[in-house]
Amino acid sequence: MTSADPVRRSTYRHGNLRQALLEAGLELARAGGHDAVVLREATRRAGVAANAAYRHFSDRDALVHAVSLAAMGELAHTMEAEQATLPPSTGPAEAARARFRAVGTGYLRFARTEPGLFRAAFYGRLDMTAAEAAESAGAGGLTPFQLLGAALDDLVACGVLPAARRPGAEFLAWSAVHGLAVLLVDGPLRAVQPDQADETTRLLLDMVERGL
Amino acid sequence: MTSADPVRRSTYRHGNLRQALLEAGLELARAGGHDAVVLREATRRAGVAANAAYRHFSDRDALVHAVSLAAMGELAHTMEAEQATLPPSTGPAEAARARFRAVGTGYLRFARTEPGLFRAAFYGRLDMTAAEAAESAGAGGLTPFQLLGAALDDLVACGVLPAARRPGAEFLAWSAVHGLAVLLVDGPLRAVQPDQADETTRLLLDMVERGL
DNA sequence: CCTCAATTGTGGACAATGTCCACAATTGCC
DNA sequence: GGCAATTGTGGACATTGTCCACAATTGAGG
């Protein structure tokens, strides 16, 4: 089942090829990560000749990069959704703590629910500009990285995290959560049972909270 | 400069093709990570027809996997070297702490020094058996994962780490260090300056020590 | 309304790669 | 000394990314 949906069109122009290619690329990435994003298959799904893609993406890499940003956007959505499910807390400090943990659990939920998109989100030859690009943002307009930063700011504002520890804290928390995600998704920990993964997630966030 | 060293040989048999392919694969991985390991190029460098590889590896994936294990072995060596440079410590607790940190700094040194091998070490469709395979061991016979476990055991033995926190601790420490490594090597943090990476490494290990 | 240039798609081609099949050279065991 | 297993070779095929020349369509300016 390589090519699906060979859309026949009557007009010579496609109309919205760039978007169609991006969506096809996202589907491919969802199924197999960034290196499952194959240009020709995307054009096939869009019902268009292979070369047409080059009118919208200079390169296969350009398509993959666009897919990366979109995948990061989906990650942001999952993180927002996780924060939205939080029960009302007792106090502001507890609320800030819960929001912070939700950033991590949302991140890991996404990685385990959409492993292909997760891998695609972080392997497109990207730098920090990608982590702050508007295309990578969720409904609230914040990228995953910015959601983490906001949660950390809240921790400081509520006195949970000493201000002296704030600088660079995003990279520490990010590293810990990202590391577990990578090990679970396509690292040596891929075989662990879901409930064990949940438990490890909890322990990891405990460690981060204590250690930050 | 695709194929180098087109070794001419007089005998029909190569003599040690498997090893030659593995070494060629390691060189390719060193230069470009696991997906730079291309079967035909490896055979070219070994001075042999492309199909000869199939007598020793069932698949390209099998070659990549062997390269992964070998790369993990090199990682183990770097970690051992890092531990070997430790100055004599004041007490056993300090020594255990230093050995533990050396595991992390060695890991990150390897990732930054040999990014290609590092990537290759962790993307070969591997599970925990790879982390404990003899091929992945260093001079001391321990794999990177086992070196970490030993360091944690020492922490417990010296009373630095409560025994109740020991179960699963390797996965927490590993996640944190691995995450930073991945973000630095081909994640969004690839552009940070070396001294900033050093500083972040230090902060990360502080966090882990406090939080474990 | 008509022309003409810019835009967007098409078709054919090329090199590279992983992998398969049939065949050849060599080795070593009985 | 013969014969079967092992190890390499040669040629082939499908797939992919990418390039070049060309075709269809669109839209702006006269």
Short mmCIF file of C-alpha atoms (C1' of nucleotides) in Angstrom, two decimals:
data_model
loop_
_atom_site.label_atom_id
_atom_site.label_comp_id
_atom_site.label_asym_id
_atom_site.label_seq_id
_atom_site.Cartn_x
_atom_site.Cartn_y
_atom_site.Cartn_z
CA MET A 1 0.00 0.00 0.00
CA THR A 2 2.35 2.68 -1.16
CA SER A 3 0.28 5.31 -2.84
CA ALA A 4 -3.14 6.08 -1.51
CA ASP A 5 -5.73 8.51 -2.67
CA PRO A 6 -4.56 9.18 -6.24
CA VAL A 7 -6.70 12.26 -6.51
CA ARG A 8 -7.66 12.97 -10.07
CA ARG A 9 -8.17 16.61 -10.83
CA SER A 10 -9.57 18.39 -13.87
CA THR A 11 -7.64 21.62 -13.62
CA TYR A 12 -4.04 21.78 -14.71
CA ARG A 13 -3.06 23.59 -11.56
CA HIS A 14 -3.44 21.75 -8.33
CA GLY A 15 -4.52 24.78 -6.39
CA ASN A 16 -2.89 24.07 -3.10
CA LEU A 17 -0.04 21.75 -3.81
CA ARG A 18 2.29 22.97 -1.12
CA GLN A 19 -0.26 22.25 1.58
CA ALA A 20 -1.13 18.89 0.03
CA LEU A 21 2.52 17.87 -0.03
CA LEU A 22 2.98 18.96 3.54
CA GLU A 23 0.00 16.91 4.65
CA ALA A 24 1.14 13.88 2.71
CA GLY A 25 4.55 14.33 4.27
CA LEU A 26 3.00 14.49 7.71
CA GLU A 27 1.16 11.25 7.10
CA LEU A 28 4.34 9.57 5.96
CA ALA A 29 6.21 10.90 8.96
CA ARG A 30 3.43 9.75 11.27
CA ALA A 31 3.90 6.24 9.96
CA GLY A 32 7.66 6.09 9.88
CA GLY A 33 9.45 9.17 11.09
CA HIS A 34 11.47 11.64 9.12
CA ASP A 35 13.15 9.19 6.81
CA ALA A 36 9.84 7.77 5.74
CA VAL A 37 9.10 11.13 4.18
CA VAL A 38 9.73 10.35 0.55
CA LEU A 39 9.23 13.07 -1.94
CA ARG A 40 7.91 10.98 -4.78
CA GLU A 41 5.34 9.28 -2.61
CA ALA A 42 4.11 12.64 -1.39
CA THR A 43 3.65 13.84 -4.97
CA ARG A 44 1.91 10.58 -5.83
CA ARG A 45 -0.56 11.10 -3.02
CA ALA A 46 -1.12 14.62 -4.19
CA GLY A 47 -1.81 13.26 -7.67
CA VAL A 48 0.97 15.20 -9.29
CA ALA A 49 4.22 14.55 -11.14
CA ALA A 50 7.29 14.13 -8.99
CA ASN A 51 8.96 17.30 -10.20
CA ALA A 52 6.04 19.49 -9.29
CA ALA A 53 7.25 19.35 -5.72
CA TYR A 54 10.28 21.41 -6.67
CA ARG A 55 8.05 24.40 -7.34
CA HIS A 56 7.23 24.50 -3.64
CA PHE A 57 10.19 22.94 -1.89
CA SER A 58 13.76 23.47 -3.01
CA ASP A 59 14.72 20.10 -1.76
CA ARG A 60 13.54 16.97 -0.06
CA ASP A 61 15.16 18.41 3.02
CA ALA A 62 12.99 21.48 2.73
CA LEU A 63 9.89 19.30 2.78
CA VAL A 64 11.18 17.34 5.74
CA HIS A 65 11.93 20.55 7.55
CA ALA A 66 8.43 21.83 6.97
CA VAL A 67 7.09 18.53 8.27
CA SER A 68 9.31 18.91 11.34
CA LEU A 69 7.85 22.29 12.17
CA ALA A 70 4.31 21.01 11.72
CA ALA A 71 5.05 18.02 13.92
CA MET A 72 6.38 20.34 16.61
CA GLY A 73 3.11 22.20 16.33
CA GLU A 74 1.22 18.99 17.04
CA LEU A 75 3.46 18.40 20.02
CA ALA A 76 2.52 21.82 21.31
CA HIS A 77 -1.13 20.92 20.96
CA THR A 78 -0.69 17.74 22.96
CA MET A 79 1.11 19.65 25.69
CA GLU A 80 -1.66 22.23 25.81
CA ALA A 81 -4.26 19.49 25.99
CA GLU A 82 -2.40 17.90 28.88
CA GLN A 83 -2.37 21.18 30.76
CA ALA A 84 -6.07 21.65 30.07
CA THR A 85 -7.00 18.43 31.87
CA LEU A 86 -5.48 19.55 35.17
CA PRO A 87 -7.94 19.56 38.07
CA PRO A 88 -8.25 22.80 40.02
CA SER A 89 -5.40 22.96 42.49
CA THR A 90 -5.22 23.90 46.10
CA GLY A 91 -2.83 26.82 45.80
CA PRO A 92 -0.87 28.74 43.20
CA ALA A 93 2.34 26.91 44.01
CA GLU A 94 0.66 23.54 43.51
CA ALA A 95 -0.90 24.81 40.31
CA ALA A 96 2.46 25.93 38.96
CA ARG A 97 3.97 22.61 39.85
CA ALA A 98 1.16 20.75 38.13
CA ARG A 99 1.46 22.85 35.00
CA PHE A 100 5.17 22.20 34.92
CA ARG A 101 4.71 18.47 35.22
CA ALA A 102 2.03 18.57 32.55
CA VAL A 103 4.62 19.95 30.15
CA GLY A 104 6.70 16.87 30.68
CA THR A 105 3.89 14.34 30.68
CA GLY A 106 2.41 15.89 27.55
CA TYR A 107 5.78 15.71 25.86
CA LEU A 108 6.15 12.06 26.72
CA ARG A 109 2.57 11.26 25.86
CA PHE A 110 3.10 12.70 22.42
CA ALA A 111 6.33 10.82 21.93
CA ARG A 112 4.69 7.53 22.81
CA THR A 113 1.41 8.18 21.01
CA GLU A 114 2.93 9.54 17.82
CA PRO A 115 6.43 8.14 17.68
CA GLY A 116 6.81 8.89 13.99
CA LEU A 117 5.84 12.52 14.33
CA PHE A 118 8.01 12.83 17.42
CA ARG A 119 11.04 11.59 15.58
CA ALA A 120 10.26 13.81 12.65
CA ALA A 121 9.91 16.79 14.93
CA PHE A 122 13.50 16.60 16.10
CA TYR A 123 15.61 15.41 13.21
CA GLY A 124 15.20 17.93 10.47
CA ARG A 125 18.57 19.63 10.74
CA LEU A 126 17.05 22.18 13.03
CA ASP A 127 18.41 24.75 15.43
CA MET A 128 16.88 26.94 18.08
CA THR A 129 15.07 29.10 15.51
CA ALA A 130 12.87 26.07 14.79
CA ALA A 131 12.06 25.81 18.48
CA GLU A 132 10.72 29.34 18.37
CA ALA A 133 9.19 29.40 14.89
CA ALA A 134 5.55 30.33 14.62
CA GLU A 135 4.86 27.20 12.57
CA SER A 136 5.81 25.11 15.58
CA ALA A 137 3.30 26.75 17.89
CA GLY A 138 0.09 25.32 19.28
CA ALA A 139 -3.30 26.92 19.61
CA GLY A 140 -2.05 29.32 22.25
CA GLY A 141 0.69 30.62 19.99
CA LEU A 142 3.51 29.10 22.01
CA THR A 143 5.97 26.49 20.81
CA PRO A 144 6.76 23.50 23.02
CA PHE A 145 9.95 25.17 24.11
CA GLN A 146 8.11 28.33 25.00
CA LEU A 147 5.49 26.40 26.93
CA LEU A 148 8.28 24.93 29.01
CA GLY A 149 9.80 28.35 29.58
CA ALA A 150 6.46 29.76 30.71
CA ALA A 151 5.98 26.89 33.16
CA LEU A 152 9.41 27.52 34.63
CA ASP A 153 8.71 31.23 34.95
CA ASP A 154 5.59 30.34 36.90
CA LEU A 155 7.58 28.16 39.24
CA VAL A 156 9.85 31.09 39.97
CA ALA A 157 6.93 33.47 40.37
CA CYS A 158 5.34 31.15 42.93
CA GLY A 159 8.58 30.77 44.82
CA VAL A 160 8.87 27.07 44.07
CA LEU A 161 12.07 27.51 42.08
CA PRO A 162 14.80 29.86 43.33
CA ALA A 163 15.41 32.59 40.78
CA ALA A 164 19.11 31.80 40.83
CA ARG A 165 18.33 28.39 39.37
CA ARG A 166 16.16 29.72 36.59
CA PRO A 167 18.81 30.55 33.95
CA GLY A 168 19.30 27.60 31.67
CA ALA A 169 16.73 25.53 33.51
CA GLU A 170 14.78 24.86 30.34
CA PHE A 171 17.71 23.01 28.88
CA LEU A 172 18.04 20.78 31.92
CA ALA A 173 14.38 19.87 32.14
CA TRP A 174 14.19 19.50 28.40
CA SER A 175 17.19 17.20 28.33
CA ALA A 176 15.77 14.89 30.94
CA VAL A 177 12.35 14.58 29.37
CA HIS A 178 13.65 14.44 25.83
CA GLY A 179 16.16 11.80 26.77
CA LEU A 180 13.54 9.52 28.21
CA ALA A 181 11.32 10.11 25.20
CA VAL A 182 14.09 9.19 22.79
CA LEU A 183 15.08 6.10 24.72
CA LEU A 184 11.46 4.97 24.81
CA VAL A 185 10.60 5.77 21.23
CA ASP A 186 13.48 4.31 19.31
CA GLY A 187 16.16 3.67 21.83
CA PRO A 188 16.94 0.62 23.90
CA LEU A 189 13.88 1.16 26.07
CA ARG A 190 11.39 0.68 23.27
CA ALA A 191 10.32 -2.67 24.66
CA VAL A 192 9.27 -1.56 28.14
CA GLN A 193 5.62 -1.96 29.05
CA PRO A 194 3.39 1.12 29.01
CA ASP A 195 2.75 1.09 32.74
CA GLN A 196 6.44 0.84 33.43
CA ALA A 197 7.00 3.75 31.10
CA ASP A 198 4.39 5.71 33.03
CA GLU A 199 6.12 4.92 36.28
CA THR A 200 9.50 5.94 34.92
CA THR A 201 7.99 9.17 33.66
CA ARG A 202 6.76 9.92 37.15
CA LEU A 203 10.11 9.15 38.71
CA LEU A 204 11.90 11.24 36.13
CA LEU A 205 9.73 14.26 36.80
CA ASP A 206 10.26 13.77 40.53
CA MET A 207 13.99 13.82 39.92
CA VAL A 208 13.76 16.96 37.85
CA GLU A 209 11.61 18.76 40.40
CA ARG A 210 13.99 17.88 43.20
CA GLY A 211 17.10 18.60 41.21
CA LEU A 212 16.33 21.78 39.32
CA MET B 1 35.72 11.27 -2.39
CA THR B 2 33.37 8.38 -2.16
CA SER B 3 35.45 5.24 -2.27
CA ALA B 4 38.86 5.25 -0.71
CA ASP B 5 41.43 2.55 -0.47
CA PRO B 6 40.34 0.20 -3.26
CA VAL B 7 42.43 -2.63 -1.91
CA ARG B 8 43.49 -5.00 -4.63
CA ARG B 9 43.96 -8.55 -3.50
CA SER B 10 45.41 -11.61 -5.21
CA THR B 11 43.41 -14.31 -3.50
CA TYR B 12 39.82 -14.99 -4.47
CA ARG B 13 38.73 -15.02 -0.88
CA HIS B 14 39.08 -11.84 1.06
CA GLY B 15 40.08 -13.54 4.26
CA ASN B 16 38.36 -11.30 6.73
CA LEU B 17 35.56 -9.62 4.88
CA ARG B 18 33.17 -9.38 7.76
CA GLN B 19 35.65 -7.43 9.81
CA ALA B 20 36.60 -5.26 6.85
CA LEU B 21 32.98 -4.39 6.20
CA LEU B 22 32.42 -3.61 9.84
CA GLU B 23 35.40 -1.27 9.87
CA ALA B 24 34.35 0.43 6.67
CA GLY B 25 30.89 0.81 8.15
CA LEU B 26 32.35 2.34 11.28
CA GLU B 27 34.26 4.87 9.21
CA LEU B 28 31.12 5.78 7.31
CA ALA B 29 29.17 6.09 10.53
CA ARG B 30 31.90 8.21 12.06
CA ALA B 31 31.49 10.64 9.19
CA GLY B 32 27.74 10.73 8.95
CA GLY B 33 25.90 8.63 11.48
CA HIS B 34 23.89 5.51 10.92
CA ASP B 35 22.29 6.49 7.65
CA ALA B 36 25.65 7.24 6.11
CA VAL B 37 26.40 3.55 6.40
CA VAL B 38 25.86 2.47 2.82
CA LEU B 39 26.38 -1.13 1.99
CA ARG B 40 27.79 -0.69 -1.49
CA GLU B 41 30.33 1.85 -0.35
CA ALA B 42 31.50 -0.49 2.39
CA THR B 43 32.02 -3.28 -0.12
CA ARG B 44 33.82 -0.86 -2.42
CA ARG B 45 36.21 0.06 0.35
CA ALA B 46 36.77 -3.59 1.08
CA GLY B 47 37.55 -4.10 -2.60
CA VAL B 48 34.79 -6.58 -3.15
CA ALA B 49 31.58 -6.91 -5.16
CA ALA B 50 28.45 -5.50 -3.60
CA ASN B 51 26.78 -8.85 -3.14
CA ALA B 52 29.66 -10.32 -1.20
CA ALA B 53 28.35 -8.44 1.81
CA TYR B 54 25.32 -10.70 1.91
CA ARG B 55 27.52 -13.64 2.84
CA HIS B 56 28.25 -11.93 6.15
CA PHE B 57 25.26 -9.71 6.83
CA SER B 58 21.73 -10.73 6.01
CA ASP B 59 20.77 -7.19 5.43
CA ARG B 60 21.97 -3.62 5.42
CA ASP B 61 20.25 -3.38 8.77
CA ALA B 62 22.39 -6.20 10.07
CA LEU B 63 25.51 -4.28 9.14
CA VAL B 64 24.18 -1.12 10.71
CA HIS B 65 23.35 -3.05 13.84
CA ALA B 66 26.87 -4.45 14.06
CA VAL B 67 28.20 -0.92 13.61
CA SER B 68 25.92 0.22 16.42
CA LEU B 69 27.33 -2.32 18.82
CA ALA B 70 30.88 -1.42 17.89
CA ALA B 71 30.12 2.26 18.35
CA MET B 72 28.73 1.53 21.79
CA GLY B 73 31.99 -0.22 22.52
CA GLU B 74 33.89 2.93 21.64
CA LEU B 75 31.58 4.88 23.89
CA ALA B 76 32.45 2.50 26.71
CA HIS B 77 36.12 3.14 26.05
CA THR B 78 35.66 6.89 26.25
CA MET B 79 33.78 6.53 29.52
CA GLU B 80 36.51 4.34 30.94
CA ALA B 81 39.14 6.85 29.85
CA GLU B 82 37.21 9.61 31.57
CA GLN B 83 37.11 7.64 34.79
CA ALA B 84 40.81 6.93 34.51
CA THR B 85 41.73 10.61 34.55
CA LEU B 86 40.13 11.20 37.93
CA PRO B 87 42.51 12.62 40.54
CA PRO B 88 42.75 10.73 43.80
CA SER B 89 39.84 11.74 45.96
CA THR B 90 39.56 12.64 49.60
CA GLY B 91 37.16 9.91 50.66
CA PRO B 92 35.24 6.97 49.28
CA ALA B 93 32.02 8.96 49.01
CA GLU B 94 33.75 11.66 47.00
CA ALA B 95 35.37 9.01 44.84
CA ALA B 96 32.05 7.37 44.11
CA ARG B 97 30.54 10.72 43.26
CA ALA B 98 33.39 11.52 40.92
CA ARG B 99 33.14 8.16 39.20
CA PHE B 100 29.46 8.70 38.72
CA ARG B 101 29.95 12.12 37.19
CA ALA B 102 32.69 10.76 34.97
CA VAL B 103 30.16 8.37 33.47
CA GLY B 104 28.09 11.35 32.41
CA THR B 105 30.91 13.57 31.25
CA GLY B 106 32.45 10.72 29.30
CA TYR B 107 29.13 10.04 27.64
CA LEU B 108 28.77 13.64 26.63
CA ARG B 109 32.38 13.96 25.58
CA PHE B 110 31.93 11.02 23.26
CA ALA B 111 28.72 12.43 21.82
CA ARG B 112 30.38 15.75 21.05
CA THR B 113 33.68 14.31 19.88
CA GLU B 114 32.25 11.57 17.69
CA PRO B 115 28.75 12.71 16.81
CA GLY B 116 28.46 10.28 13.93
CA LEU B 117 29.38 7.27 16.02
CA PHE B 118 27.16 8.48 18.81
CA ARG B 119 24.17 8.67 16.53
CA ALA B 120 25.01 5.30 15.06
CA ALA B 121 25.27 3.82 18.52
CA PHE B 122 21.66 4.54 19.35
CA TYR B 123 19.61 4.20 16.20
CA GLY B 124 20.07 0.66 15.01
CA ARG B 125 16.68 -0.72 16.00
CA LEU B 126 18.13 -1.85 19.26
CA ASP B 127 16.69 -2.95 22.56
CA MET B 128 18.15 -3.60 25.96
CA THR B 129 20.00 -6.70 24.80
CA ALA B 130 22.23 -4.38 22.78
CA ALA B 131 22.97 -2.37 25.90
CA GLU B 132 24.27 -5.52 27.53
CA ALA B 133 25.88 -7.25 24.58
CA ALA B 134 29.51 -8.18 24.88
CA GLU B 135 30.26 -6.43 21.59
CA SER B 136 29.28 -3.14 23.19
CA ALA B 137 31.71 -3.45 26.04
CA GLY B 138 34.89 -1.51 26.67
CA ALA B 139 38.27 -2.74 27.81
CA GLY B 140 36.94 -3.58 31.24
CA GLY B 141 34.23 -5.82 29.82
CA LEU B 142 31.38 -3.54 30.80
CA THR B 143 28.98 -1.84 28.42
CA PRO B 144 28.17 1.84 28.89
CA PHE B 145 24.94 0.88 30.57
CA GLN B 146 26.73 -1.46 32.92
CA LEU B 147 29.32 1.19 33.74
CA LEU B 148 26.48 3.45 34.78
CA GLY B 149 24.93 0.72 36.88
CA ALA B 150 28.21 0.06 38.64
CA ALA B 151 28.66 3.74 39.41
CA LEU B 152 25.18 3.88 40.91
CA ASP B 153 25.84 0.78 42.99
CA ASP B 154 28.92 2.50 44.35
CA LEU B 155 26.90 5.53 45.29
CA VAL B 156 24.58 3.31 47.29
CA ALA B 157 27.47 1.43 48.87
CA CYS B 158 29.01 4.69 50.04
CA GLY B 159 25.74 5.93 51.43
CA VAL B 160 25.48 8.79 48.99
CA LEU B 161 22.34 7.43 47.37
CA PRO B 162 19.55 5.95 49.52
CA ALA B 163 19.01 2.33 48.58
CA ALA B 164 15.30 3.03 48.14
CA ARG B 165 16.14 5.31 45.24
CA ARG B 166 18.38 2.84 43.51
CA PRO B 167 15.79 0.81 41.52
CA GLY B 168 15.39 2.32 38.11
CA ALA B 169 17.93 5.03 38.79
CA GLU B 170 19.97 4.10 35.74
CA PHE B 171 17.08 5.00 33.49
CA LEU B 172 16.69 8.41 35.08
CA ALA B 173 20.34 9.34 34.93
CA TRP B 174 20.65 7.88 31.47
CA SER B 175 17.65 9.83 30.24
CA ALA B 176 19.02 13.13 31.44
CA VAL B 177 22.48 12.66 30.00
CA HIS B 178 21.27 11.07 26.80
CA GLY B 179 18.77 13.84 26.27
CA LEU B 180 21.36 16.56 26.51
CA ALA B 181 23.64 14.59 24.22
CA VAL B 182 20.96 14.22 21.60
CA LEU B 183 19.93 17.85 21.77
CA LEU B 184 23.55 18.90 21.39
CA VAL B 185 24.50 16.48 18.67
CA ASP B 186 21.69 16.83 16.20
CA GLY B 187 18.95 18.58 18.03
CA PRO B 188 18.13 22.24 18.36
CA LEU B 189 21.14 22.83 20.60
CA ARG B 190 23.69 21.95 17.99
CA ALA B 191 24.73 25.56 17.62
CA VAL B 192 25.69 26.27 21.22
CA GLN B 193 29.33 27.06 21.92
CA PRO B 194 31.53 24.36 23.43
CA ASP B 195 32.08 26.18 26.70
CA GLN B 196 28.36 26.71 27.09
CA ALA B 197 27.84 23.01 26.43
CA ASP B 198 30.40 22.25 29.14
CA GLU B 199 28.59 24.50 31.56
CA THR B 200 25.24 22.92 30.76
CA THR B 201 26.77 19.50 31.27
CA ARG B 202 27.91 20.52 34.72
CA LEU B 203 24.51 21.93 35.62
CA LEU B 204 22.77 18.85 34.34
CA LEU B 205 24.91 16.53 36.43
CA ASP B 206 24.27 18.75 39.45
CA MET B 207 20.57 18.39 38.84
CA VAL B 208 20.83 14.62 38.55
CA GLU B 209 22.90 14.29 41.70
CA ARG B 210 20.45 16.40 43.67
CA GLY B 211 17.41 14.79 42.19
CA LEU B 212 18.19 11.10 42.09
"C1'" DC C 1 -10.08 41.53 -25.47
"C1'" DC C 2 -5.52 40.10 -26.57
"C1'" DT C 3 -0.80 39.30 -25.95
"C1'" DC C 4 3.03 37.85 -23.41
"C1'" DA C 5 5.69 36.76 -19.55
"C1'" DA C 6 5.62 34.45 -15.20
"C1'" DT C 7 4.01 30.51 -12.75
"C1'" DT C 8 3.12 25.71 -12.16
"C1'" DG C 9 3.08 20.86 -13.93
"C1'" DT C 10 4.80 17.11 -17.18
"C1'" DG C 11 7.99 13.72 -19.34
"C1'" DG C 12 12.11 11.74 -19.81
"C1'" DA C 13 16.59 10.98 -18.12
"C1'" DC C 14 20.55 9.83 -14.89
"C1'" DA C 15 23.18 8.10 -11.08
"C1'" DA C 16 22.92 5.73 -6.71
"C1'" DT C 17 21.20 2.31 -3.67
"C1'" DG C 18 19.37 -2.24 -1.63
"C1'" DT C 19 18.46 -6.62 -3.03
"C1'" DC C 20 17.75 -10.87 -5.91
"C1'" DC C 21 19.23 -14.83 -9.05
"C1'" DA C 22 22.29 -17.66 -11.48
"C1'" DC C 23 26.96 -18.78 -11.84
"C1'" DA C 24 32.19 -19.11 -10.76
"C1'" DA C 25 36.23 -19.82 -7.81
"C1'" DT C 26 37.94 -21.80 -3.83
"C1'" DT C 27 38.31 -24.52 0.39
"C1'" DG C 28 38.30 -28.43 3.21
"C1'" DC C 29 36.32 -32.79 4.62
"C1'" DC C 30 35.67 -37.93 3.78
"C1'" DG D 1 41.04 -37.15 -5.04
"C1'" DG D 2 36.43 -35.94 -5.55
"C1'" DC D 3 32.51 -33.35 -3.96
"C1'" DA D 4 29.76 -30.32 -1.26
"C1'" DA D 5 29.78 -26.21 1.27
"C1'" DT D 6 31.50 -21.55 1.43
"C1'" DT D 7 32.53 -17.11 -0.48
"C1'" DG D 8 32.70 -13.81 -4.52
"C1'" DT D 9 31.10 -12.14 -9.19
"C1'" DG D 10 28.02 -10.24 -12.83
"C1'" DG D 11 23.96 -8.70 -14.29
"C1'" DA D 12 19.40 -7.20 -13.35
"C1'" DC D 13 15.38 -4.60 -11.25
"C1'" DA D 14 12.66 -1.34 -8.70
"C1'" DT D 15 12.94 2.91 -6.11
"C1'" DT D 16 14.57 7.35 -5.00
"C1'" DG D 17 16.29 12.34 -5.46
"C1'" DT D 18 17.26 15.51 -8.83
"C1'" DC D 19 18.02 17.86 -13.40
"C1'" DC D 20 16.64 19.74 -18.11
"C1'" DA D 21 13.64 20.97 -21.69
"C1'" DC D 22 8.99 21.68 -22.69
"C1'" DA D 23 3.74 22.35 -22.08
"C1'" DA D 24 -0.46 24.28 -19.95
"C1'" DT D 25 -2.39 27.89 -17.51
"C1'" DT D 26 -2.88 32.36 -15.37
"C1'" DG D 27 -2.99 37.27 -14.89
"C1'" DA D 28 -1.49 42.03 -15.78
"C1'" DG D 29 -0.99 45.86 -19.14
"C1'" DG D 30 -2.07 47.70 -23.38
#
